[in-house]
Amino acid sequence: MISFLLNDKAVHIDATQADTTLLNYLREECALSGTKEGCASGDCGACTVVVAQANKPGSALEYRALNSCVTFLSAVHGKQLLTVEHLADGDTLHPVQAAMVDAHGSQCGFCTPGFIMSMFALYQQGEAPSREKINVALGGNLCRCTGYRPIIDAALASCTGTVDDKFYANRATTVTQLADLHNVNAGLDNLLMPTDRIELASAIGKHPEARLFAGSTDLALEVTQQLKTLPTLISLTQVAELQVLQETDLGINIGGAVPFSKMEALLLTHFPELHELLDRFASTPIRNQATLGGNVANASPIGDMPPALLALNARIQVDNGQARRDIPIGEFFTGYRQTLLQKNEWIEAIFIPYKKTNSKISAYKISKRQEDDISAVCAVFNLTLGENNIIQELASGFGGVAATPVSAIGLAAALVGKDWSQSATFEAGKVILSQAFNPIDDVRASATYRQTMIVNLWKRFWLQSNQQSHKIETRVHAYE
Amino acid sequence: MRKLIKQPFSGNPQGKVGKSHPHESAIRQVSGQARYVDDLPQPANLQFAAIGTSPAASGVIKSLDVSDVWASPGVSDVITVEDVPGHVDIAPVFDGDPIFAQKHVLFHGQAMFAVLADTVHHARQAALKAKIDITPSTPCLSVDAAKQQSNFVRPPHFMHQGDFDSAYKASTFTVQNHLSIGGQEHMYLEGQVSMAISEEEDRVLVYTSSQHPSEVQKLIAEVLDCKLHKVVVDMRRMGGGFGGKETQAAQWACIAALFAKRNQCAVKLRLPRMQDMIATGKRHPFENSYKVGFDKEGLINAADIEINGNCGHSPDLSDAIVDRAMFHCDNGYYLENVKVAGHRCRTNQVSHTAYRGFGGPQGMIVAEAMMDAIARKVGKDPLSVRKLNLYGENQRNLTPYGMTVEHNLLADLINRLENSSDYWARRDAISKFNKHSPIVKKGLALTPVKFGISFTAKHLNQAGALLHVYTDGSMQINHGGTEMGQGLHTKIGQIVANEFGISLHDVEVTATRTDKVPNTSPTAASSGTDLNGKAAQNACIIVKQRLAKFYTDEVNDLNLTADNVIFADNKVTLGENSIGFVQLVQNAYIGRVSLSSTGFYKTPKIHYDRNTGNGRPFFYFAYGASVSEVAIDTLTGEYKVERVDILHDVGRSLNPAIDIGQIEGGFIQGMGWLTTEDLKWDDSGRLMSNNPATYKIPAIGDTPEIFNVDLYARDNDEDSIYHSKAVGEPPLMLANSVWCAIKDAISSLTDYQIDPQLPAPATPEAVLNCIESLGNITISERIE
């Protein structure tokens, strides 16, 4: 059974297709047509809804926006699903709704419910956001009419840091309602929701054809774009071992099914240099669902995290319920969307070692658009310097330049021991990088441009890391 | 038009127009209550349609086997071109758009058949199962190839003025260049959708998301082989149109109607996003070139401009679109000796169509490219060259198509913007910055817009309205325009409330319907408010005349006539006498006065002779200008638009908030066209940028952090509705300043000696290519 609160009513579903998206459920089964389908691929945000949950008994409710078009029903099990129809309090609009009216933030109005829901989630953070925070919160919502200025104004006017709405007033009732839901068994006939590694192994054993998923932001595209009917699904979101988020003596461990938005804080504490990459990784609603484990297992050559993990010498911890193994990320990807993962295995966690004290890390992403775009090229460099600027280690990771995410192995081999501040060192690296990969032409960029970017991002890294006070401006976007 | 009742438009004492009333649907939109076609309650017998499409860009259909489609789960009907009872061609003006491919396929993604099933999913799955055998032929995929083959969808058109040849020869300097301009996907957030319901007496009722309900009605009737009165089209609102639903909505409505009629049921056809992007037309890509001769100050004395539109496989609206590109290749600049040629090139792409600006943007950008090229040659700031070449007030004011530019605001408008944006101080600051910044370079540009208002097809410049006054004083106004977010219904409501001096809440603007106002024009060419506002006002005036006469008779004072009746503040006043508006309406009803009227309007003054390339195709011009400042990264080609200042002319604004919304939204949409929106087809003619993951419209972070937008305060000199001006399209072209500012930043690498040849869209890759085309400039050479 899948149990959740649909707005303020408990709903228990015991039979439906496992691959039913939240959007189709709302529009076709509940006649809640306020939530719109713009693209059915998680790229426009018209379908944005908000999910509230109490992470621990007694804790405050946490509100997160997600794209209902690429989310299966199982994702709201035990949670409250909020739609645009429910925000107003009787005839009184919610503050974010009223602000959008006052700011003239809707024209055709088709994107508006999605913006309202993203803005509602932002409002619930209880902080007055900067323009930058607004861009991050609303970067996954496209508007073709307004040019966004009035929407930004509405967010600034309504998200003041004060949370005073009916959801706040009713929070105790909601928490109780949510607690009552948890007494019900999770899952459906064709949807298994194991809670630990033993159950997960058993589920895979019984359903070898099953597809594993956590955020479903990629898997759901097979349903909405390729029109597939999926076999049995196994959700990883309830598996306790996959929800680990910890600092160990040597590094950090990120559970395979932890959504990006939950692991970002820990990752950025240790690697603030990844700030830009994380902010520009898809959009907030996608990051609320998508997981690091999924991004790695997917093995796409244009995934944004594998280049970072390669440069940071991460290790992939793989499990099958009986035995765990630990694979250096450099060995994990074996071909286009191929990995070392066996059919009965899953990614339990990703381990990232702490950085060295004298390291310089930079992560760069090149795409046509800043928000919510896929890399033409992603490049991450991790340099460790000894005394007198002597290179001790130099790791790297690239996306969009080969059939898999890759490192430039030759770079370290050639440059360790050299003086980083010398332009000859830069030139030596340039020669290596200009021959390291054979990128392809596609819709995002030409092979030539990609090749140039590999070299020019190396140049940017060399320029940036060699100047103490950033005498030369090297970025047009403020991420530093 | 007769005006028996004096219109107190100066000062707007009624207070209903000129104010920033919220969009009429704003509250319903923010609370999810505003219904679009796909949100309507489902009729009991609703079935779902999907289309199957061509896998090749050109060729002969050897066989189309739909037996597996029929066998697919849930399927109840399959139709091909053989099953169309009436017209197969659903082209809007000139033939060439079959509802389904017939004998030949003309582009990759062309509809070949349609399937009806019990669910959307079943219909779409079934549509993939046809066995299609096509003998492919070599597709024509570029403007160059089409031109070499003289493969045009319509004959070329020419305009000229003065004597180009001798003036060009006599010029101190000459420059010639080629400019590639990309197309643009509309990316309305609500995709194409129609729902057709079979009704009694062989009627069909169609709900559609269309800018042109009357044309949808006509085409459905033709396809079904019935008369127009059997078809009703209802259109409450679109989730965005931008021109993409002017002709492109009809095909899906016709297919839904065909199924509904055959199966006596209700049918919904909604294209999935990827299919929408593949199977519907876009803004035309253009390949333009120019030769320009000028003196040492940069004053143009000769220009030869060639405009080549990539029309796709059929004419659609391309004749008028390429014409409009030609009408705008002068922008605001006087071209004394000029030749303009316009070619309509046929390619095996989807038939390109209307898109906000309608060819105007692709023509206007040539004028701005010329200004930059001239400025670099004579060593002046491009703004100085632009100002030097502006049309004059009383001389140097004839366009290449023989229309006199009257009431030209540009010189004053530019001066004001130049000051308010602090152009020259910022120019200095940018020059200083660039001298010390080898990697990041800044650029600045001010570009004007002069945009002609009116349909160039004269007959479309007419509109109708239907006003009902009910006995409680509330009203319904219906008109031929469609609401796509632009605020047309809000403005019409304001006009009616203003005419009667009543509250906006007492005026309901109802869904556009072909059974209320017939034979309407598309809501396009920025004309929605100009045409329908006047028609609505006309209906109001007719009813007011009746009420005024009735009240004058009631008052029965020989010194007072109906001319003296004033409608204001929910009252009707005649001399010392006054009556509540509702009371008068009720008295008039009892007195057997008709409280309903149609209204009509046609635009005066306009004419154009295509044989001579001369006339006055436009009622008036709308003006504007913008200043953009950008920073570019010369290592990657990335850029950021840091500040934008806009001053735009909307005449006397009917609703400043809505007008500013059009200006800002148009600017950002234009910026997308010129920067990140990159349509790419592969070598076989397949669209590769076919979803929002691969086609990037501006997102929230692309809105400049400093974005100052002001309205230029001046009434329209022509007798438009309350002397306002059209605002839908002109602001899109304000984005030319972004493109020119990027070029300015690139040019700084050569100390402004070279005019960089930057195509549109200026993606980061295109910017970097442009930088690299300047040669290898080392970092130390990039600073002083």
mmCIF file with all atom_site columns, N, CA and C in Angstrom, chain B residues 63-88:
data_model
loop_
_atom_site.group_PDB
_atom_site.id
_atom_site.type_symbol
_atom_site.label_atom_id
_atom_site.label_alt_id
_atom_site.label_comp_id
_atom_site.label_asym_id
_atom_site.label_entity_id
_atom_site.label_seq_id
_atom_site.pdbx_PDB_ins_code
_atom_site.Cartn_x
_atom_site.Cartn_y
_atom_site.Cartn_z
_atom_site.occupancy
_atom_site.B_iso_or_equiv
_atom_site.pdbx_formal_charge
_atom_site.auth_seq_id
_atom_site.auth_comp_id
_atom_site.auth_asym_id
_atom_site.auth_atom_id
_atom_site.pdbx_PDB_model_num
ATOM 1  N N  . SER B 1 63 ? 4.721   2.581  -48.961 1.00 0.00 ? 63 SER B N  1
ATOM 2  C CA . SER B 1 63 ? 3.585   1.955  -48.275 1.00 0.00 ? 63 SER B CA 1
ATOM 3  C C  . SER B 1 63 ? 3.494   2.462  -46.847 1.00 0.00 ? 63 SER B C  1
ATOM 4  N N  . LEU B 1 64 ? 2.278   2.493  -46.374 1.00 0.00 ? 64 LEU B N  1
ATOM 5  C CA . LEU B 1 64 ? 2.009   2.872  -44.990 1.00 0.00 ? 64 LEU B CA 1
ATOM 6  C C  . LEU B 1 64 ? 1.074   1.793  -44.440 1.00 0.00 ? 64 LEU B C  1
ATOM 7  N N  . ASP B 1 65 ? 1.645   0.890  -43.665 1.00 0.00 ? 65 ASP B N  1
ATOM 8  C CA . ASP B 1 65 ? 0.894   -0.259 -43.155 1.00 0.00 ? 65 ASP B CA 1
ATOM 9  C C  . ASP B 1 65 ? 0.552   -0.001 -41.682 1.00 0.00 ? 65 ASP B C  1
ATOM 10 N N  . VAL B 1 66 ? -0.740  0.187  -41.415 1.00 0.00 ? 66 VAL B N  1
ATOM 11 C CA . VAL B 1 66 ? -1.147  0.519  -40.043 1.00 0.00 ? 66 VAL B CA 1
ATOM 12 C C  . VAL B 1 66 ? -1.820  -0.664 -39.350 1.00 0.00 ? 66 VAL B C  1
ATOM 13 N N  . SER B 1 67 ? -1.615  -1.876 -39.867 1.00 0.00 ? 67 SER B N  1
ATOM 14 C CA . SER B 1 67 ? -2.307  -3.023 -39.249 1.00 0.00 ? 67 SER B CA 1
ATOM 15 C C  . SER B 1 67 ? -1.855  -3.236 -37.803 1.00 0.00 ? 67 SER B C  1
ATOM 16 N N  . ASP B 1 68 ? -0.569  -3.045 -37.527 1.00 0.00 ? 68 ASP B N  1
ATOM 17 C CA . ASP B 1 68 ? -0.111  -3.209 -36.145 1.00 0.00 ? 68 ASP B CA 1
ATOM 18 C C  . ASP B 1 68 ? -0.614  -2.082 -35.246 1.00 0.00 ? 68 ASP B C  1
ATOM 19 N N  . VAL B 1 69 ? -0.885  -0.937 -35.849 1.00 0.00 ? 69 VAL B N  1
ATOM 20 C CA . VAL B 1 69 ? -1.460  0.167  -35.063 1.00 0.00 ? 69 VAL B CA 1
ATOM 21 C C  . VAL B 1 69 ? -2.866  -0.227 -34.627 1.00 0.00 ? 69 VAL B C  1
ATOM 22 N N  . TRP B 1 70 ? -3.622  -0.736 -35.581 1.00 0.00 ? 70 TRP B N  1
ATOM 23 C CA . TRP B 1 70 ? -4.983  -1.207 -35.265 1.00 0.00 ? 70 TRP B CA 1
ATOM 24 C C  . TRP B 1 70 ? -4.955  -2.266 -34.169 1.00 0.00 ? 70 TRP B C  1
ATOM 25 N N  . ALA B 1 71 ? -3.943  -3.137 -34.201 1.00 0.00 ? 71 ALA B N  1
ATOM 26 C CA . ALA B 1 71 ? -3.896  -4.269 -33.267 1.00 0.00 ? 71 ALA B CA 1
ATOM 27 C C  . ALA B 1 71 ? -3.394  -3.876 -31.887 1.00 0.00 ? 71 ALA B C  1
ATOM 28 N N  . SER B 1 72 ? -2.937  -2.660 -31.753 1.00 0.00 ? 72 SER B N  1
ATOM 29 C CA . SER B 1 72 ? -2.353  -2.228 -30.474 1.00 0.00 ? 72 SER B CA 1
ATOM 30 C C  . SER B 1 72 ? -3.460  -2.068 -29.418 1.00 0.00 ? 72 SER B C  1
ATOM 31 N N  . PRO B 1 73 ? -3.143  -2.294 -28.147 1.00 0.00 ? 73 PRO B N  1
ATOM 32 C CA . PRO B 1 73 ? -4.181  -2.259 -27.102 1.00 0.00 ? 73 PRO B CA 1
ATOM 33 C C  . PRO B 1 73 ? -4.949  -0.942 -27.071 1.00 0.00 ? 73 PRO B C  1
ATOM 34 N N  . GLY B 1 74 ? -6.255  -1.055 -26.950 1.00 0.00 ? 74 GLY B N  1
ATOM 35 C CA . GLY B 1 74 ? -7.101  0.111  -26.723 1.00 0.00 ? 74 GLY B CA 1
ATOM 36 C C  . GLY B 1 74 ? -7.466  0.912  -27.959 1.00 0.00 ? 74 GLY B C  1
ATOM 37 N N  . VAL B 1 75 ? -6.973  0.495  -29.140 1.00 0.00 ? 75 VAL B N  1
ATOM 38 C CA . VAL B 1 75 ? -7.174  1.312  -30.344 1.00 0.00 ? 75 VAL B CA 1
ATOM 39 C C  . VAL B 1 75 ? -8.582  1.122  -30.911 1.00 0.00 ? 75 VAL B C  1
ATOM 40 N N  . SER B 1 76 ? -9.229  2.227  -31.278 1.00 0.00 ? 76 SER B N  1
ATOM 41 C CA . SER B 1 76 ? -10.570 2.140  -31.838 1.00 0.00 ? 76 SER B CA 1
ATOM 42 C C  . SER B 1 76 ? -10.668 2.706  -33.255 1.00 0.00 ? 76 SER B C  1
ATOM 43 N N  . ASP B 1 77 ? -9.683  3.481  -33.696 1.00 0.00 ? 77 ASP B N  1
ATOM 44 C CA . ASP B 1 77 ? -9.751  4.021  -35.049 1.00 0.00 ? 77 ASP B CA 1
ATOM 45 C C  . ASP B 1 77 ? -8.356  4.475  -35.481 1.00 0.00 ? 77 ASP B C  1
ATOM 46 N N  . VAL B 1 78 ? -8.115  4.359  -36.772 1.00 0.00 ? 78 VAL B N  1
ATOM 47 C CA . VAL B 1 78 ? -6.865  4.852  -37.349 1.00 0.00 ? 78 VAL B CA 1
ATOM 48 C C  . VAL B 1 78 ? -7.232  5.561  -38.649 1.00 0.00 ? 78 VAL B C  1
ATOM 49 N N  . ILE B 1 79 ? -6.672  6.751  -38.871 1.00 0.00 ? 79 ILE B N  1
ATOM 50 C CA . ILE B 1 79 ? -6.979  7.448  -40.124 1.00 0.00 ? 79 ILE B CA 1
ATOM 51 C C  . ILE B 1 79 ? -5.693  7.903  -40.827 1.00 0.00 ? 79 ILE B C  1
ATOM 52 N N  . THR B 1 80 ? -5.767  7.863  -42.143 1.00 0.00 ? 80 THR B N  1
ATOM 53 C CA . THR B 1 80 ? -4.694  8.404  -42.976 1.00 0.00 ? 80 THR B CA 1
ATOM 54 C C  . THR B 1 80 ? -5.322  9.432  -43.908 1.00 0.00 ? 80 THR B C  1
ATOM 55 N N  . VAL B 1 81 ? -4.529  9.917  -44.825 1.00 0.00 ? 81 VAL B N  1
ATOM 56 C CA . VAL B 1 81 ? -5.033  10.961 -45.727 1.00 0.00 ? 81 VAL B CA 1
ATOM 57 C C  . VAL B 1 81 ? -6.217  10.458 -46.572 1.00 0.00 ? 81 VAL B C  1
ATOM 58 N N  . GLU B 1 82 ? -6.273  9.136  -46.791 1.00 0.00 ? 82 GLU B N  1
ATOM 59 C CA . GLU B 1 82 ? -7.380  8.563  -47.563 1.00 0.00 ? 82 GLU B CA 1
ATOM 60 C C  . GLU B 1 82 ? -8.728  8.745  -46.863 1.00 0.00 ? 82 GLU B C  1
ATOM 61 N N  . ASP B 1 83 ? -8.692  8.937  -45.567 1.00 0.00 ? 83 ASP B N  1
ATOM 62 C CA . ASP B 1 83 ? -9.941  8.984  -44.793 1.00 0.00 ? 83 ASP B CA 1
ATOM 63 C C  . ASP B 1 83 ? -10.489 10.387 -44.610 1.00 0.00 ? 83 ASP B C  1
ATOM 64 N N  . VAL B 1 84 ? -9.871  11.357 -45.266 1.00 0.00 ? 84 VAL B N  1
ATOM 65 C CA . VAL B 1 84 ? -10.346 12.741 -45.109 1.00 0.00 ? 84 VAL B CA 1
ATOM 66 C C  . VAL B 1 84 ? -11.476 12.981 -46.100 1.00 0.00 ? 84 VAL B C  1
ATOM 67 N N  . PRO B 1 85 ? -12.683 13.285 -45.613 1.00 0.00 ? 85 PRO B N  1
ATOM 68 C CA . PRO B 1 85 ? -13.809 13.430 -46.537 1.00 0.00 ? 85 PRO B CA 1
ATOM 69 C C  . PRO B 1 85 ? -13.742 14.699 -47.387 1.00 0.00 ? 85 PRO B C  1
ATOM 70 N N  . GLY B 1 86 ? -13.159 15.755 -46.882 1.00 0.00 ? 86 GLY B N  1
ATOM 71 C CA . GLY B 1 86 ? -13.147 17.031 -47.598 1.00 0.00 ? 86 GLY B CA 1
ATOM 72 C C  . GLY B 1 86 ? -11.744 17.407 -48.042 1.00 0.00 ? 86 GLY B C  1
ATOM 73 N N  . HIS B 1 87 ? -11.398 18.675 -47.829 1.00 0.00 ? 87 HIS B N  1
ATOM 74 C CA . HIS B 1 87 ? -10.082 19.157 -48.234 1.00 0.00 ? 87 HIS B CA 1
ATOM 75 C C  . HIS B 1 87 ? -8.982  18.431 -47.475 1.00 0.00 ? 87 HIS B C  1
ATOM 76 N N  . VAL B 1 88 ? -7.937  18.111 -48.198 1.00 0.00 ? 88 VAL B N  1
ATOM 77 C CA . VAL B 1 88 ? -6.749  17.537 -47.563 1.00 0.00 ? 88 VAL B CA 1
ATOM 78 C C  . VAL B 1 88 ? -5.785  18.659 -47.174 1.00 0.00 ? 88 VAL B C  1
#
